[in-house]
Coordinates of C-alpha atoms in Angstrom, one line a residue:
X1 CA 56.6 115.4 116.5
X2 CA 54.6 118.5 115.8
X3 CA 54.1 119.8 119.4
X4 CA 55.9 119.7 122.7
X5 CA 53.2 117.2 123.8
X6 CA 54.2 114.9 120.9
X7 CA 57.8 115.1 122.0
X8 CA 56.9 114.1 125.6
X9 CA 54.8 111.2 124.3
X10 CA 57.8 110.1 122.1
X11 CA 60.1 110.2 125.2
X12 CA 57.7 108.1 127.2
X13 CA 57.5 105.6 124.4
X14 CA 61.3 105.0 124.2
X15 CA 61.6 104.8 128.0
X16 CA 65.1 105.0 129.6
X17 CA 66.8 103.5 126.6
X18 CA 69.2 102.9 125.3
X19 CA 67.9 105.3 122.7
X20 CA 69.8 106.0 119.5
X21 CA 70.2 109.6 118.5
X22 CA 70.8 110.9 115.0
X23 CA 71.2 114.7 114.5
X24 CA 70.6 116.5 111.2
X25 CA 72.8 119.5 110.5
X26 CA 72.9 121.7 107.4
X27 CA 76.6 120.9 106.8
X28 CA 78.5 117.6 107.3
X29 CA 80.6 119.2 110.0
X30 CA 78.4 119.6 113.2
X31 CA 80.7 122.3 114.5
X32 CA 79.8 124.5 111.6
X33 CA 76.4 123.3 110.4
X34 CA 73.2 124.5 112.0
X35 CA 71.3 121.9 113.9
X36 CA 68.1 121.1 112.1
X37 CA 66.6 118.3 114.0
X38 CA 67.1 115.1 116.0
X39 CA 65.7 111.6 115.5
X40 CA 65.2 109.0 118.3
X41 CA 64.8 105.3 117.9
X42 CA 65.3 102.0 119.9
X43 CA 65.8 99.7 116.9
X44 CA 62.3 98.3 116.6
X45 CA 61.7 99.8 113.2
X46 CA 60.0 102.9 114.5
X47 CA 61.4 106.4 115.1
X48 CA 60.5 109.9 116.2
X49 CA 61.9 113.1 114.7
X50 CA 62.0 116.4 116.5
X51 CA 62.7 119.6 114.5
X52 CA 64.8 122.0 116.5
X53 CA 62.4 124.8 116.3
X54 CA 60.0 126.4 118.9
X55 CA 59.1 124.6 122.1
X56 CA 59.6 121.2 120.6
X57 CA 63.4 121.5 121.1
X58 CA 62.9 122.8 124.6
X59 CA 60.9 119.8 125.5
X60 CA 63.9 117.6 124.7
X61 CA 66.6 119.4 126.7
X62 CA 65.9 117.9 130.2
X63 CA 65.8 114.4 128.7
X64 CA 69.0 114.9 126.8
X65 CA 70.8 116.2 129.9
X66 CA 69.5 113.5 132.3
X67 CA 72.2 110.7 132.7
X68 CA 69.5 108.3 133.8
X69 CA 68.2 108.3 130.2
X70 CA 70.7 106.1 128.3
X71 CA 71.7 107.2 124.8
X72 CA 73.6 105.6 122.0
X73 CA 74.5 106.7 118.4
X74 CA 76.7 106.1 115.4
X75 CA 79.7 108.3 116.1
X76 CA 77.8 109.9 119.0
X77 CA 80.5 112.7 119.0
X78 CA 78.6 114.3 116.1
X79 CA 75.4 114.6 118.1
X80 CA 77.4 115.8 121.2
X81 CA 79.1 118.6 119.2
X82 CA 75.9 119.8 117.6
X83 CA 74.0 119.8 120.9
X84 CA 76.7 121.5 122.8
X85 CA 76.7 124.3 120.2
X86 CA 73.1 124.9 121.3
X87 CA 74.1 124.9 125.0
X88 CA 72.8 121.4 125.6
X89 CA 75.1 119.0 127.6
X90 CA 74.4 115.5 126.4
X91 CA 74.6 113.0 129.3
X92 CA 73.9 109.3 129.7
X93 CA 75.8 108.1 126.6
X94 CA 76.4 104.4 127.0
X95 CA 77.2 103.2 123.5
X96 CA 78.6 104.1 120.1
X97 CA 77.9 101.8 117.2
X98 CA 80.8 103.3 115.2
X99 CA 83.2 102.5 118.1
X100 CA 81.7 99.0 118.3
X101 CA 82.2 98.5 114.6
X102 CA 85.8 99.6 114.9
X103 CA 86.5 97.3 117.8
X104 CA 84.8 94.4 115.9
X105 CA 86.3 94.8 112.4
X106 CA 88.8 97.7 112.3
X107 CA 90.0 97.1 108.7
X108 CA 87.3 94.9 107.1
X109 CA 84.5 97.5 107.7
X110 CA 86.5 100.7 107.3
X111 CA 85.8 103.6 107.3
X112 CA 82.8 102.6 109.5
X113 CA 80.2 104.8 108.0
X114 CA 76.7 103.8 109.1
X115 CA 75.7 102.8 105.6
X116 CA 78.6 100.4 105.3
X117 CA 78.4 98.9 108.8
X118 CA 74.6 98.4 108.3
X119 CA 75.3 96.3 105.2
X120 CA 77.7 94.1 107.1
X121 CA 75.8 93.7 110.4
X122 CA 72.2 93.9 109.3
X123 CA 72.3 93.4 105.5
X124 CA 70.4 96.7 105.3
X125 CA 70.8 99.3 102.6
X126 CA 70.4 103.0 103.7
X127 CA 69.4 105.9 101.5
X128 CA 72.2 108.3 100.7
X129 CA 71.9 111.9 101.8
X130 CA 72.4 113.0 98.2
X131 CA 69.4 111.0 97.2
X132 CA 67.3 113.0 99.7
X133 CA 68.8 116.5 99.2
X134 CA 70.1 116.4 95.6
X135 CA 73.5 117.3 94.4
X136 CA 75.3 120.3 92.9
X137 CA 73.0 123.2 92.0
X138 CA 70.0 121.0 92.7
X139 CA 71.0 120.4 96.3
X140 CA 68.4 121.6 98.8
X141 CA 68.7 123.0 102.3
X142 CA 67.1 120.6 104.8
X143 CA 64.4 123.2 105.4
X144 CA 63.4 122.9 101.8
X145 CA 63.2 119.1 101.8
X146 CA 60.1 118.9 103.9
X147 CA 60.0 117.9 107.6
X148 CA 58.3 114.6 106.8
X149 CA 61.0 113.5 104.4
X150 CA 63.8 114.7 106.7
X151 CA 62.1 112.8 109.6
X152 CA 61.8 109.7 107.6
X153 CA 65.5 109.8 106.5
X154 CA 66.8 110.7 110.0
X155 CA 64.6 108.1 111.6
X156 CA 65.9 105.3 109.4
X157 CA 69.5 106.2 110.4
X158 CA 68.7 106.4 114.1
X159 CA 66.8 103.0 113.9
X160 CA 69.7 101.5 112.1
X161 CA 72.2 102.7 114.6
X162 CA 70.2 101.2 117.4
X163 CA 69.9 97.9 115.5
X164 CA 73.7 97.8 114.8
X165 CA 74.4 98.5 118.4
X166 CA 72.1 95.7 119.5
X167 CA 73.9 93.4 117.2
X168 CA 77.5 94.3 118.2
X169 CA 77.2 95.2 121.9
X170 CA 77.2 91.6 123.3
X171 CA 80.7 91.0 121.8
X172 CA 82.3 94.2 123.0
X173 CA 85.1 94.5 125.5
X174 CA 83.5 96.9 128.0
X175 CA 86.9 98.4 129.1
X176 CA 87.9 99.2 125.5
X177 CA 84.5 100.6 124.6
X178 CA 84.5 102.8 127.7
X179 CA 87.9 104.2 126.6
X180 CA 86.4 105.0 123.2
X181 CA 83.6 107.0 124.8
X182 CA 85.9 108.9 127.1
X183 CA 88.2 109.7 124.1
X184 CA 85.1 110.9 122.2
X185 CA 84.4 113.4 125.0
X186 CA 88.0 114.7 124.6
X187 CA 87.6 115.0 120.8
X188 CA 84.3 116.9 121.3
X189 CA 86.1 119.6 123.4
X190 CA 88.9 119.7 120.8
X191 CA 86.4 120.3 117.9
X192 CA 84.5 123.0 119.8
X193 CA 87.7 124.8 120.8
X194 CA 89.4 124.7 117.4
X195 CA 92.7 126.4 116.7
X196 CA 93.4 130.0 115.9
X197 CA 94.5 131.0 112.4
X198 CA 96.0 134.4 111.5
X199 CA 94.5 135.4 108.2
X200 CA 97.0 138.3 107.9
X201 CA 99.8 135.8 108.2
X202 CA 98.3 133.9 105.3
X203 CA 98.1 137.1 103.3
X204 CA 101.8 137.8 104.0
X205 CA 102.7 134.2 102.9
X206 CA 100.7 134.6 99.7
X207 CA 102.4 137.9 98.9
X208 CA 105.8 136.3 99.5
X209 CA 105.1 133.3 97.3
X210 CA 103.9 135.3 94.3
X211 CA 107.3 136.7 93.2
X212 CA 108.9 133.3 93.9
X213 CA 106.6 131.6 91.5
X214 CA 107.3 134.2 88.8
X215 CA 111.1 133.8 89.2
X216 CA 110.8 130.0 89.1
X217 CA 108.7 130.2 86.0
X218 CA 111.4 132.4 84.3
X219 CA 114.2 130.0 85.4
X220 CA 112.3 127.0 84.2
X221 CA 111.6 128.6 80.8
X222 CA 115.3 129.5 80.4
X223 CA 116.4 125.9 81.2
X224 CA 113.8 124.5 78.8
X225 CA 114.7 126.9 76.1
X226 CA 111.1 127.7 75.3
X227 CA 107.9 128.8 77.0
X228 CA 105.3 126.1 77.8
X229 CA 102.4 125.5 80.2
X230 CA 103.7 124.2 83.5
X231 CA 100.2 123.0 84.4
X232 CA 100.1 120.7 81.4
X233 CA 101.6 117.3 82.2
X234 CA 101.8 116.6 78.4
X235 CA 103.8 119.8 77.7
X236 CA 106.0 119.3 80.8
X237 CA 106.7 115.7 79.8
X238 CA 107.6 116.7 76.3
X239 CA 110.2 119.2 77.7
X240 CA 111.7 116.8 80.2
X241 CA 111.7 113.5 78.3
X242 CA 111.9 114.6 74.6
X243 CA 113.7 117.8 74.6
X244 CA 116.1 117.3 77.6
X245 CA 116.2 113.5 77.2
X246 CA 115.8 112.8 80.9
X247 CA 115.2 109.2 82.1
X248 CA 111.6 108.0 82.0
X249 CA 110.8 106.5 85.3
X250 CA 107.1 105.8 85.0
X251 CA 104.2 105.9 82.4
X252 CA 100.5 106.5 82.6
X253 CA 97.9 105.3 80.1
X254 CA 98.4 108.5 78.1
X255 CA 102.2 108.9 78.2
X256 CA 104.9 109.8 80.6
X257 CA 104.2 110.3 84.3
X258 CA 105.2 113.7 85.6
X259 CA 103.8 113.2 89.1
X260 CA 105.8 114.9 91.8
X261 CA 106.9 111.7 93.4
X262 CA 108.2 110.5 90.0
X263 CA 110.1 113.7 89.4
X264 CA 111.7 113.4 92.9
X265 CA 113.3 110.2 91.7
X266 CA 115.1 112.1 88.9
X267 CA 115.7 115.4 90.6
X268 CA 119.5 115.1 90.2
X269 CA 119.2 114.4 86.5
X270 CA 118.9 118.1 85.5
X271 CA 118.5 121.4 87.4
X272 CA 115.1 122.0 85.9
X273 CA 113.5 119.1 87.8
X274 CA 114.1 120.6 91.2
X275 CA 112.8 124.0 90.0
X276 CA 109.6 122.3 88.8
X277 CA 109.1 120.5 92.1
X278 CA 109.6 123.8 94.0
X279 CA 107.2 125.6 91.7
X280 CA 104.6 122.9 92.3
X281 CA 105.2 123.1 96.1
X282 CA 104.5 126.9 96.1
X283 CA 101.4 126.4 93.9
X284 CA 100.1 123.7 96.2
X285 CA 100.8 125.8 99.3
X286 CA 98.8 128.7 97.8
X287 CA 95.9 126.7 96.4
X288 CA 95.6 123.8 98.9
X289 CA 96.5 125.7 102.0
X290 CA 96.2 129.5 101.9
X291 CA 93.0 129.6 99.8
X292 CA 91.5 126.4 101.3
X293 CA 92.4 127.3 104.9
X294 CA 90.8 130.7 104.6
X295 CA 87.5 129.1 103.7
X296 CA 87.7 127.1 106.9
X297 CA 88.2 130.0 109.3
X298 CA 85.0 130.6 111.3
X299 CA 83.7 133.9 112.8
X300 CA 85.7 133.3 116.0
X301 CA 89.0 133.4 114.0
X302 CA 89.6 129.7 114.5
X303 CA 89.5 126.5 112.4
X304 CA 87.3 123.7 113.8
X305 CA 88.4 120.4 112.3
X306 CA 86.5 117.2 112.7
X307 CA 88.2 114.3 114.5
X308 CA 87.5 110.7 113.6
X309 CA 88.6 108.0 116.2
X310 CA 87.1 105.1 114.2
X311 CA 88.0 105.8 110.6
X312 CA 91.5 104.4 110.2
X313 CA 92.4 100.7 110.2
X314 CA 95.0 101.0 113.0
X315 CA 93.0 103.3 115.3
X316 CA 95.0 106.4 114.6
X317 CA 92.8 109.6 115.1
X318 CA 92.4 111.2 111.7
X319 CA 90.8 114.6 111.0
X320 CA 89.1 116.5 108.2
X321 CA 87.6 119.8 107.2
X322 CA 90.5 120.7 107.1
X323 CA 92.9 117.8 107.4
X324 CA 95.4 119.3 109.9
X325 CA 97.5 116.1 109.6
X326 CA 98.6 117.4 106.2
X327 CA 99.7 120.8 107.4
X328 CA 103.2 121.1 105.7
X329 CA 106.3 122.2 107.5
X330 CA 109.5 120.8 106.0
X331 CA 110.7 123.9 104.1
X332 CA 110.8 127.6 105.0
X333 CA 107.9 128.2 102.6
X334 CA 105.9 125.4 104.2
X335 CA 106.7 126.9 107.6
X336 CA 104.8 130.0 106.6
X337 CA 101.6 128.0 106.7
X338 CA 102.3 126.6 110.1
X339 CA 103.1 130.2 111.3
X340 CA 99.5 131.1 110.6
X341 CA 98.3 128.7 113.3
X342 CA 98.5 130.8 116.4
X343 CA 97.7 130.8 120.1
X344 CA 95.0 133.0 121.5
X345 CA 96.1 136.2 123.3
X346 CA 97.6 135.4 126.7
X347 CA 98.3 131.8 125.6
X348 CA 101.1 129.7 124.1
X349 CA 101.0 126.7 121.8
X350 CA 102.6 123.6 123.4
X351 CA 103.6 120.6 121.4
X352 CA 104.2 117.3 123.3
X353 CA 105.6 114.8 120.8
X354 CA 106.6 111.1 121.3
X355 CA 110.3 110.5 120.4
X356 CA 110.5 107.5 118.0
X357 CA 107.3 106.0 119.2
X358 CA 107.2 103.3 116.5
X359 CA 110.6 102.1 117.5
X360 CA 109.8 102.0 121.2
X361 CA 106.6 100.0 120.6
X362 CA 108.5 97.6 118.2
X363 CA 111.2 97.1 120.8
X364 CA 108.6 96.2 123.4
X365 CA 106.7 93.8 121.2
X366 CA 109.8 92.0 119.9
X367 CA 112.0 92.2 123.0
X368 CA 114.9 92.4 120.5
X369 CA 118.0 93.5 122.6
X370 CA 119.4 95.2 119.5
X371 CA 116.5 97.6 119.7
X372 CA 115.8 97.7 123.5
X373 CA 119.3 98.5 124.6
X374 CA 120.0 101.6 122.4
X375 CA 116.5 103.0 123.1
X376 CA 117.1 102.7 126.8
X377 CA 120.4 104.5 126.3
X378 CA 118.7 107.2 124.2
X379 CA 120.8 106.3 121.2
X380 CA 119.7 107.0 117.6
X381 CA 118.3 103.8 116.2
X382 CA 118.1 105.1 112.6
X383 CA 121.9 105.8 112.7
X384 CA 122.5 102.3 114.2
X385 CA 120.4 100.7 111.4
X386 CA 122.2 102.7 108.7
X387 CA 125.5 101.5 110.0
X388 CA 124.3 97.9 110.0
X389 CA 122.7 97.9 106.5
X390 CA 125.4 100.0 104.9
X391 CA 128.2 98.0 106.8
X392 CA 129.9 101.2 107.9
X393 CA 131.1 102.4 111.3
X394 CA 128.8 104.6 113.3
X395 CA 131.1 107.6 113.0
X396 CA 130.8 107.4 109.2
X397 CA 127.1 107.8 109.2
X398 CA 126.0 111.3 108.1
X399 CA 122.5 112.7 107.5
X400 CA 122.1 111.1 104.1
X401 CA 123.1 107.7 105.4
X402 CA 120.9 108.1 108.5
X403 CA 117.9 108.8 106.1
X404 CA 118.6 105.5 104.4
X405 CA 118.5 103.8 107.8
X406 CA 115.2 105.5 108.6
X407 CA 113.6 104.4 105.4
X408 CA 114.8 100.8 105.9
X409 CA 113.4 100.8 109.4
X410 CA 109.9 102.1 108.4
X411 CA 109.8 100.0 105.3
X412 CA 110.5 96.9 107.4
X413 CA 107.9 97.8 110.0
X414 CA 105.4 98.2 107.2
X415 CA 106.2 94.7 105.8
X416 CA 107.5 96.1 102.5
X417 CA 109.5 94.0 100.2
X418 CA 112.7 94.7 98.1
X419 CA 110.8 96.2 95.2
X420 CA 109.0 98.8 97.3
X421 CA 112.2 99.7 99.2
X422 CA 114.2 99.9 96.0
X423 CA 111.6 102.4 94.6
X424 CA 111.9 104.6 97.7
X425 CA 115.7 104.6 97.8
X426 CA 116.2 104.7 94.0
X427 CA 118.3 101.6 93.8
X428 CA 118.1 98.2 92.1
X429 CA 115.8 95.6 93.8
X430 CA 118.8 93.4 94.3
X431 CA 120.6 96.1 96.4
X432 CA 117.4 96.7 98.4
X433 CA 117.1 93.0 99.0
X434 CA 120.6 92.9 100.5
X435 CA 119.7 95.9 102.8
X436 CA 116.7 94.0 104.1
X437 CA 118.9 90.9 104.7
X438 CA 121.4 92.9 106.7
X439 CA 118.5 94.4 108.7
X440 CA 117.2 90.9 109.5
X441 CA 120.7 89.9 110.7
X442 CA 120.9 93.0 112.9
X443 CA 117.4 92.7 114.3
X444 CA 116.7 89.0 114.0
X445 CA 113.8 89.1 116.6
X446 CA 111.9 91.7 114.5
X447 CA 111.4 89.3 111.6
X448 CA 110.7 86.4 113.9
X449 CA 108.0 88.5 115.6
X450 CA 106.4 89.5 112.3
X451 CA 106.4 85.8 111.1
X452 CA 104.8 84.8 114.4
X453 CA 102.1 87.4 114.1
X454 CA 101.2 86.2 110.7
X455 CA 101.1 82.6 112.0
X456 CA 98.7 83.7 114.8
X457 CA 96.5 85.6 112.4
X458 CA 96.1 82.5 110.3
X459 CA 95.5 80.3 113.3
X460 CA 92.9 82.4 115.2
X461 CA 91.9 84.9 112.6
X462 CA 93.1 88.1 114.4
X463 CA 96.0 89.8 116.1
X464 CA 96.0 91.5 119.5
X465 CA 97.4 95.0 120.1
X466 CA 99.2 96.2 123.1
X467 CA 96.0 97.8 124.4
X468 CA 94.1 94.5 124.0
X469 CA 92.2 95.3 120.8
X470 CA 91.4 92.3 118.5
X471 CA 92.1 93.1 114.9
X472 CA 90.6 90.4 112.5
X473 CA 92.8 89.9 109.4
X474 CA 90.6 88.9 106.4
X475 CA 91.9 87.6 103.1
X476 CA 94.6 85.3 104.3
X477 CA 93.0 82.3 102.5
X478 CA 91.9 84.3 99.5
X479 CA 92.4 82.7 96.1
X480 CA 93.3 86.1 94.6
X481 CA 97.1 86.4 95.0
X482 CA 97.0 90.2 95.3
X483 CA 94.4 90.1 98.1
X484 CA 96.2 87.3 99.9
X485 CA 99.6 89.1 99.6
X486 CA 98.0 92.3 101.0
X487 CA 96.5 90.3 103.9
X488 CA 99.8 88.7 104.7
X489 CA 101.6 92.1 104.8
X490 CA 98.8 93.4 107.1
X491 CA 99.0 90.3 109.3
X492 CA 102.8 90.9 109.8
X493 CA 102.5 94.6 110.6
X494 CA 99.0 95.1 112.2
X495 CA 100.1 94.3 115.8
X496 CA 102.7 97.0 115.6
X497 CA 100.6 99.6 113.8
X498 CA 97.6 99.0 116.1
X499 CA 99.8 99.1 119.2
X500 CA 101.4 102.4 118.1
X501 CA 97.9 103.8 117.8
X502 CA 96.9 102.5 121.2
X503 CA 99.8 104.4 122.8
X504 CA 99.1 107.7 120.9
X505 CA 95.4 107.6 121.7
X506 CA 96.0 106.7 125.4
X507 CA 98.6 109.5 125.6
X508 CA 96.1 112.1 124.4
X509 CA 93.4 110.8 126.7
X510 CA 95.7 110.6 129.7
X511 CA 97.1 114.1 129.1
X512 CA 93.6 115.6 128.9
X513 CA 92.5 113.7 132.0
X514 CA 95.6 114.9 134.0
X515 CA 95.2 118.5 132.9
X516 CA 91.6 118.6 133.8
X517 CA 92.2 116.8 137.1
X518 CA 94.8 119.5 138.0
X519 CA 92.2 122.2 137.3
X520 CA 94.2 123.7 134.5
X521 CA 92.7 125.6 131.5
X522 CA 95.3 124.1 129.1
X523 CA 93.5 122.1 126.4
X524 CA 94.5 119.8 123.6
X525 CA 93.7 121.2 120.1
X526 CA 94.8 118.6 117.7
X527 CA 96.7 115.3 117.5
X528 CA 99.0 114.7 114.5
X529 CA 100.5 111.2 114.5
X530 CA 102.6 111.1 117.6
X531 CA 102.3 114.8 118.5
X532 CA 99.6 116.5 120.6
X533 CA 99.3 120.3 120.2
X534 CA 97.9 122.1 123.3
X535 CA 96.8 125.7 123.9
X536 CA 98.0 126.9 127.3
X537 CA 97.6 130.1 129.3
X538 CA 100.9 131.8 129.8
X539 CA 100.9 131.3 133.5
X540 CA 100.2 127.6 133.2
X541 CA 103.0 126.6 130.8
X542 CA 105.4 125.1 133.4
X543 CA 102.6 123.1 135.1
X544 CA 101.0 122.0 131.9
X545 CA 104.3 120.9 130.3
X546 CA 105.1 118.8 133.3
X547 CA 101.7 117.2 133.7
X548 CA 101.0 116.5 130.0
X549 CA 104.5 115.1 129.3
X550 CA 104.4 112.9 132.4
X551 CA 100.9 111.6 131.4
X552 CA 102.0 110.8 127.9
X553 CA 105.2 109.1 129.0
X554 CA 103.3 106.9 131.4
X555 CA 100.5 106.0 129.0
X556 CA 102.0 102.5 128.7
X557 CA 105.0 100.9 130.5
X558 CA 107.3 99.6 127.8
X559 CA 110.6 97.7 127.7
X560 CA 112.3 100.9 126.6
X561 CA 110.4 103.7 128.5
X562 CA 108.5 106.2 126.3
X563 CA 110.1 109.6 125.8
X564 CA 108.5 112.9 124.8
X565 CA 109.8 116.2 123.7
X566 CA 108.1 119.5 124.7
X567 CA 108.2 122.7 122.6
X568 CA 106.4 126.0 123.3
X569 CA 105.8 129.1 121.2
X570 CA 103.3 131.7 119.9
X571 CA 102.6 129.7 116.8
X572 CA 103.0 126.2 115.3
X573 CA 106.2 127.2 113.3
X574 CA 108.1 129.0 116.0
X575 CA 108.1 126.5 118.8
X576 CA 111.2 126.3 121.0
X577 CA 112.3 123.3 123.2
X578 CA 111.0 123.6 126.7
X579 CA 113.0 122.5 129.7
X580 CA 111.8 122.4 133.3
X581 CA 112.9 125.3 135.4
X582 CA 115.9 124.6 137.6

């Protein structure tokens, strides 16, 4: 479309829809990249492209904001974010082909990129963005590609999204799809709001880490008896396994493995191992977090991550650019990174976190009284499991034993066998097999439930989550033993994993609904597994804590009622438990 009149003609041609939108932005993240243009299509092989310059963009605004004009898209959230940054309130969204893909085939079509879904649904190959723009130093800005080529590319994607939607829409559960769209609106607000990051705190952390690294390098050199390059896996391996004769746990194609997870299994073999692990942790915090996080801070002093509701198998919301789900926090050094995530002036950060969500969901699904009863009584199930599998009284279970119980619980939920559990616990497979047998005796209905889910997956081809989502399990009849074994493990655990995701997604959505309904300014910023982090004006903390925690507790009614913990503080590291005022 070269003129405003051309835009109007294109809008007349597509009618009231549903019309697929595809936005073109300079960067992959719509919250950071400038909006270049917008393609429109209805899936008949034709498309119109509108560059966002001059009066052509203005001619689109009324149509985009009119709810009577029905719009669709592939991950429509991207278009919504890009348009809202230009002050345009997208209305009339009735469909999302990425959500439809995830509802149809959550694992078989993952990660639900349009190019992948188009192959499955339409048998259509799409051009890669790199093929249009180039890569590396040869990569062009969209403005340098040429409007005709950009329009052709964007038009293909919009037309394909419309065709995918047309192919999948008839099979959709309308209620589930509507929930996806509403969740998408919540995620749009989260992306646009972002979370504050204190660059000065990052600088202080960097300054604190530098002398620690130097001291660790000195100590490692002293224990090794010589200087060597800690960044060299070959030199480190020679020191550990030749000079110090430490046990070799794993090999790579080129020699010993010195991966951190391998070293953690021999950290008690010699003091040098723990020092190497700690040195690597500090290096990773500096390179992967301090340096990388700085690059993500926008002009408003906030980091705006992208949230993906349809990318994971289970339905967990994942995020990227940066991946806030990986923000570390287990050690004091790691806490320095979390301390850099701060509330705006006059606000507090508020964390609402489900307590043992996976266990509550499993108890509900299995109806196992050995799980339901202690959860209703607010007992610690990990301690109970440790006592059962280690065959010790409850009062003999300390933190180390409880950790074993926790590992056994999660390994069993995930359908892991004795070999995998043995690797995690650093014990012989025979000993791990015995732990699993004791778990099965303690929680007999858990194994029965998992076996029944696998039987149902074979019989009907899918499992059903607590929220009503159908999850097809492919590969159960595969002739490849590795593929078949993976499919069987997935069939055993998918109902539980998908149901946990249903609860966490609904909890976020219900909390956001409730806060907005109450007229509060409190807003969710990020969801990490079972935790939702909110930013709350100081004067709203009591109301927001009560409303959000109640909404998340009541997301689903389970055999053992859901429980949440609330913490409040000025930053993500220094949160303190919040209790309702007397």
